[in-house]
Short mmCIF file of C-alpha atoms in Angstrom, two decimals:
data_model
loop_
_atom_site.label_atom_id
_atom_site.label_comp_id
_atom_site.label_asym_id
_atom_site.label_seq_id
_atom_site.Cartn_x
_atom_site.Cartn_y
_atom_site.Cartn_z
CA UNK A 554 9.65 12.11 -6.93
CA UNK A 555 6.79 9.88 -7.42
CA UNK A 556 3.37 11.00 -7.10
CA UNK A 557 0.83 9.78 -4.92
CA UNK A 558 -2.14 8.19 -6.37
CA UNK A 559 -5.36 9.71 -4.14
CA UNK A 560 -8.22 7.32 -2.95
CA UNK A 561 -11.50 8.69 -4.31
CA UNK A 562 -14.54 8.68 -2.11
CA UNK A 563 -17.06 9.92 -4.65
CA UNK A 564 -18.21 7.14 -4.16
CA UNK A 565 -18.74 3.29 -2.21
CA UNK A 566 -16.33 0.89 -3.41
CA UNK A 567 -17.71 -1.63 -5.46
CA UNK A 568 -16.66 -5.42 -5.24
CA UNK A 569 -15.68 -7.69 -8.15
CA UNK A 570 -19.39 -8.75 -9.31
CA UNK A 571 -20.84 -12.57 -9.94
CA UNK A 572 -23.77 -13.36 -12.17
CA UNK A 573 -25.93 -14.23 -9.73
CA UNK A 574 -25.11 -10.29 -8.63
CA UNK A 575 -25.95 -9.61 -12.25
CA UNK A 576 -29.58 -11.26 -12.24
CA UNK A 577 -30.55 -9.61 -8.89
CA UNK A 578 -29.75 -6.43 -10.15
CA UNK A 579 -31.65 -6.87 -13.64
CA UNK A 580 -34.30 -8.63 -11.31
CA UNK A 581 -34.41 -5.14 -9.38
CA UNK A 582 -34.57 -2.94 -12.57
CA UNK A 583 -37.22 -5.14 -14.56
CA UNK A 584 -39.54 -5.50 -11.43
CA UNK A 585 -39.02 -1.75 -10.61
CA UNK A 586 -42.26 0.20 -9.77
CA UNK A 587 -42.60 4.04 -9.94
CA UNK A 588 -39.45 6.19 -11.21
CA UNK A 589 -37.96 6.62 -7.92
CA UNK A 590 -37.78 2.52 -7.75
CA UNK A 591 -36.45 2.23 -11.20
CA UNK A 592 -33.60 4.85 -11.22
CA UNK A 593 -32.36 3.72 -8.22
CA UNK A 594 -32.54 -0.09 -9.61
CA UNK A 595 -30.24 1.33 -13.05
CA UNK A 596 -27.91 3.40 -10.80
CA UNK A 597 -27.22 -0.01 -8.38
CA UNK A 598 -26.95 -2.04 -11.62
CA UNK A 599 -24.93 0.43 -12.99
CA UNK A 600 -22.91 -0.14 -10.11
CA UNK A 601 -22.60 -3.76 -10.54
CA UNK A 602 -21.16 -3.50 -13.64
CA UNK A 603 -18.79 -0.91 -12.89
CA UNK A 604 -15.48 -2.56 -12.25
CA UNK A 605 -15.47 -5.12 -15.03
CA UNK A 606 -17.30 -3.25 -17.65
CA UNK A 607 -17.34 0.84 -17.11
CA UNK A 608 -19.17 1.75 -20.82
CA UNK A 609 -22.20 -0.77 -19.56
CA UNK A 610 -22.12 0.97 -16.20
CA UNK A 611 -21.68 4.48 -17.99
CA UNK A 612 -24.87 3.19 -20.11
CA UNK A 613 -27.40 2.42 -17.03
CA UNK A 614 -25.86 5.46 -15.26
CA UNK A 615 -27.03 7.40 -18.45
CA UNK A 616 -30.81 5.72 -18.63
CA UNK A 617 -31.20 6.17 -15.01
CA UNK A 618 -30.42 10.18 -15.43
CA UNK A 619 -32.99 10.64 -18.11
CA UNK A 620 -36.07 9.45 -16.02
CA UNK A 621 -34.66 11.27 -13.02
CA UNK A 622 -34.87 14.41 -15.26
CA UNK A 623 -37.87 13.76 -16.65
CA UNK A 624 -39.63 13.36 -13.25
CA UNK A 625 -37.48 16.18 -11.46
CA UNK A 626 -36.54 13.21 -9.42
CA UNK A 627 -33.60 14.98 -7.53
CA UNK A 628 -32.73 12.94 -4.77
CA UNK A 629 -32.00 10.52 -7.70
CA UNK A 630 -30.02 12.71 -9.32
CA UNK A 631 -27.60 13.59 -6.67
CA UNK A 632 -27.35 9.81 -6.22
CA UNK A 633 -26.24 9.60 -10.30
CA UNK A 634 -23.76 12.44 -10.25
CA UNK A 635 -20.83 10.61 -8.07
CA UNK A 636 -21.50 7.70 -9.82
CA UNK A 637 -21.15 9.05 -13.50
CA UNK A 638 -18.37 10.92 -12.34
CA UNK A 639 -16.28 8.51 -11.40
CA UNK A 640 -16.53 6.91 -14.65
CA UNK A 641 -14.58 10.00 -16.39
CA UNK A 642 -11.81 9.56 -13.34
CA UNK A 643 -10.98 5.85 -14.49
CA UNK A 644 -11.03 7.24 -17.80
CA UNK A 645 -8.50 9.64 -17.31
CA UNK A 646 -11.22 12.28 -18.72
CA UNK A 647 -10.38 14.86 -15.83
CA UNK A 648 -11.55 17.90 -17.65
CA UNK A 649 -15.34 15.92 -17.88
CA UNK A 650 -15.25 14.68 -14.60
CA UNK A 651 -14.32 18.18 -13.30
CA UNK A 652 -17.15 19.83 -15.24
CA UNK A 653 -19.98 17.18 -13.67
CA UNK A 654 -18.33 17.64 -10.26
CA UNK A 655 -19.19 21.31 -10.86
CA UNK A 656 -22.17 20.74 -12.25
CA UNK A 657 -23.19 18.68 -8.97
CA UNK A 658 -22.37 20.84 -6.87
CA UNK A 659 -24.74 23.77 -8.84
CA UNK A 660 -27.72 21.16 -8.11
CA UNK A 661 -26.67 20.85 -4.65
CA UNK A 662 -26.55 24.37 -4.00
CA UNK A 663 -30.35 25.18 -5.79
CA UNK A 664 -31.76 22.45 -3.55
CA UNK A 665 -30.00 23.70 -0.34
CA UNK A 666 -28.63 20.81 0.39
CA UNK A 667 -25.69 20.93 3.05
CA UNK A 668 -24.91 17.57 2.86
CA UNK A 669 -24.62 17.35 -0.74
CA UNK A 670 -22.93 21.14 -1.09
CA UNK A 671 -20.21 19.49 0.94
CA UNK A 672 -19.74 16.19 -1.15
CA UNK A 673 -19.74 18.02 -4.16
CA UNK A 674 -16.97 20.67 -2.72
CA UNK A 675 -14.63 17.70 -1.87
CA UNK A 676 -15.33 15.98 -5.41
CA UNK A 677 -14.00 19.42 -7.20
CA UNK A 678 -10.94 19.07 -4.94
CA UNK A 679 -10.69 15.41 -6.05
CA UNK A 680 -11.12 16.59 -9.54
CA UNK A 681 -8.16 19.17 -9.30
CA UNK A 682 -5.70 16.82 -7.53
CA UNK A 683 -6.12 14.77 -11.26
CA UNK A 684 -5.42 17.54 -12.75
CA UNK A 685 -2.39 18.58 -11.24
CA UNK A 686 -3.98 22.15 -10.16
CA UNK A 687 -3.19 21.60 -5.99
CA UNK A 688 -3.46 25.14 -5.44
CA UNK A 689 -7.30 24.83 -6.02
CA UNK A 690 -7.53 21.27 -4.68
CA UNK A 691 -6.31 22.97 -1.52
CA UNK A 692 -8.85 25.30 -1.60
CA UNK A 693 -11.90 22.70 -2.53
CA UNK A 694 -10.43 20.24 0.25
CA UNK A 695 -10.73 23.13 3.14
CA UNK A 696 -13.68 24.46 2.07
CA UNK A 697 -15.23 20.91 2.01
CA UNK A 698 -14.02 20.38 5.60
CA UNK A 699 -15.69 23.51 6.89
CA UNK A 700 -18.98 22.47 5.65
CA UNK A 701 -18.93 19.56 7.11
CA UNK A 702 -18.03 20.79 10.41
CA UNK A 703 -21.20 23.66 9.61
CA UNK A 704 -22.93 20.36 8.96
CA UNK A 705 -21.81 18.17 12.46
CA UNK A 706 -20.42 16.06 10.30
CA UNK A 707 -17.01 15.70 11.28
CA UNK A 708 -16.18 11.97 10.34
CA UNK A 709 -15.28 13.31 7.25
CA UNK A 710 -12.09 15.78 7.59
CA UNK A 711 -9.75 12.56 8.45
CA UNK A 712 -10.62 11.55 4.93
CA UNK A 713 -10.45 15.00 4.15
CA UNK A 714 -7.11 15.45 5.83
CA UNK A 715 -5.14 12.52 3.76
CA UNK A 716 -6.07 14.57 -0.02
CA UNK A 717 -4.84 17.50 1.15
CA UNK A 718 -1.75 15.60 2.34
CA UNK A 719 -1.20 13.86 -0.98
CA UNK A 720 -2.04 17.28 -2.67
CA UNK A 721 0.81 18.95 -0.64
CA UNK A 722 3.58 15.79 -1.37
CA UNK A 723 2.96 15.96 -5.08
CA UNK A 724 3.08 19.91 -5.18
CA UNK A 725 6.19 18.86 -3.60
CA UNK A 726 5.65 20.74 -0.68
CA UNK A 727 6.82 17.95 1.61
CA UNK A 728 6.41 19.75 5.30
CA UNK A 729 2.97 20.08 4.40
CA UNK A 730 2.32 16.86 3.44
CA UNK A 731 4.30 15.34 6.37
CA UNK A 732 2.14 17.91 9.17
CA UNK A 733 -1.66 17.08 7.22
CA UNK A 734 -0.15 13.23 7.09
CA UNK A 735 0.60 12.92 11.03
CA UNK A 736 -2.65 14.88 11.41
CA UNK A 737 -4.80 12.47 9.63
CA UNK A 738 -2.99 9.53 11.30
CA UNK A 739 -4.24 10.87 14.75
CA UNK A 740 -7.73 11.60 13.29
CA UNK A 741 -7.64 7.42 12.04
CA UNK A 742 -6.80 6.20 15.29
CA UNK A 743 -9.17 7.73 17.05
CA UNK A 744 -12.21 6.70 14.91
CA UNK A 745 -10.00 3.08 14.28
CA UNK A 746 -10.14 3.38 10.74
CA UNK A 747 -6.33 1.19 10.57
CA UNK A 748 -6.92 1.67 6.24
CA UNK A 749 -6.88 5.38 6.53
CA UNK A 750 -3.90 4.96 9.19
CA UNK A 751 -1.74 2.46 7.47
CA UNK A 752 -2.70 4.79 3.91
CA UNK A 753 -1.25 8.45 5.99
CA UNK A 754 1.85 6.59 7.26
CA UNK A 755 2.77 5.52 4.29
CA UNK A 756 2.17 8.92 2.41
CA UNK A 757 4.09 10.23 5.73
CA UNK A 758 6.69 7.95 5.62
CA UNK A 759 7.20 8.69 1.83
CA UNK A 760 7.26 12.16 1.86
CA UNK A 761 9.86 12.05 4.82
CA UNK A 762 12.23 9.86 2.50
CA UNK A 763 11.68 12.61 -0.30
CA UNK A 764 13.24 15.41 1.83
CA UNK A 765 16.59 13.34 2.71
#
């Protein structure tokens, strides 16, 4: 059995990047004013970089942190989290990413956030699915979806849906990952979301060839 790779949303996908893109972004951080301006200017450059270069990305990610700390700038710093994360995920470095997914969710829960308690839940499932520990993605992955229904903010359990699919076909429990698959394939065509659907039916379709 092969296992499934799983599609991260921690966070936005982030194209291939030009040097014009490059300019505008250093444009952004050099003409920043006030710290909320400039760590949000490092974290977008950051971004820019990510794909092609994830140790520059890993370094603006890293500058942008410090003056968020310094000025107890927290909406900045649940904006960095995600973002520095996902560095240790292309990495390979699941233990790290695990521990800042942890840590994020810590900050979220001292600020009360709901919205960001929620992220962070589903980013410690994400975490665990790397690992190979499903038993606790499981858990992470329902939990998330519960706070986001707590939160009315239900466009997220399709999403939600296809991990814990994936999670069940490479525990190798394939009826579960065939029943969370055709769910999440309903859930996609009824917000039209065909990447999600054509992503489930192929998990679906995979994990029905694995119990032949």
């Amino acid at each position: 059995m092969r296992k499934k790779a799983i599609l991260l949303i921690l966070i936005i996908s982030v194209k291939g990047f030009t040097q014009t893109d490059l300019e505008k972004g250093y444009e952004k951080v050099k003409n920043a004013k006030g710290y909320s301006q400039e760590v949000n200017a490092l974290l977008d450059y950051g971004q820019i970089w990510y794909q092609q270069n994830p140790d520059s990305a890993k370094f603006y990610y890293e500058k942008a942190n410090k003056i968020a700390l310094k000025n107890n700038y927290i909406e900045g710093r649940f904006k960095f989290y995600p973002l520095y994360t996902d560095i240790f995920v292309f990495k390979a470095n699941y233990d790290k990413a695990l521990e800042l997914a942890n840590e994020f969710n810590k900050l979220a829960i001292s600020a009360k956030n709901k919205r960001f308690i929620a992220q962070s839940t589903n980013n410690i499932g994400i975490c665990y699915t790397y690992k190979g520990e499903f038993e606790k993605s499981l858990h992470y992955f329902q939990k998330s979806i519960e706070l986001y229904k707590q939160n009315n903010q239900p466009e997220y359990e399709p999403k939600i849906n296809n991990f814990i699919a994936v999670s069940f076909y490479n525990s190798n429990n394939m009826e579960m990952a065939i029943k969370y698959g055709n769910k999440t394939i309903v859930q996609a065509k009824e917000i039209k979301d065909k990447f999600l659907e054509a992503d489930a039916n192929g998990m679906t379709a995979s994990a029905y060839i694995e119990l032949k």
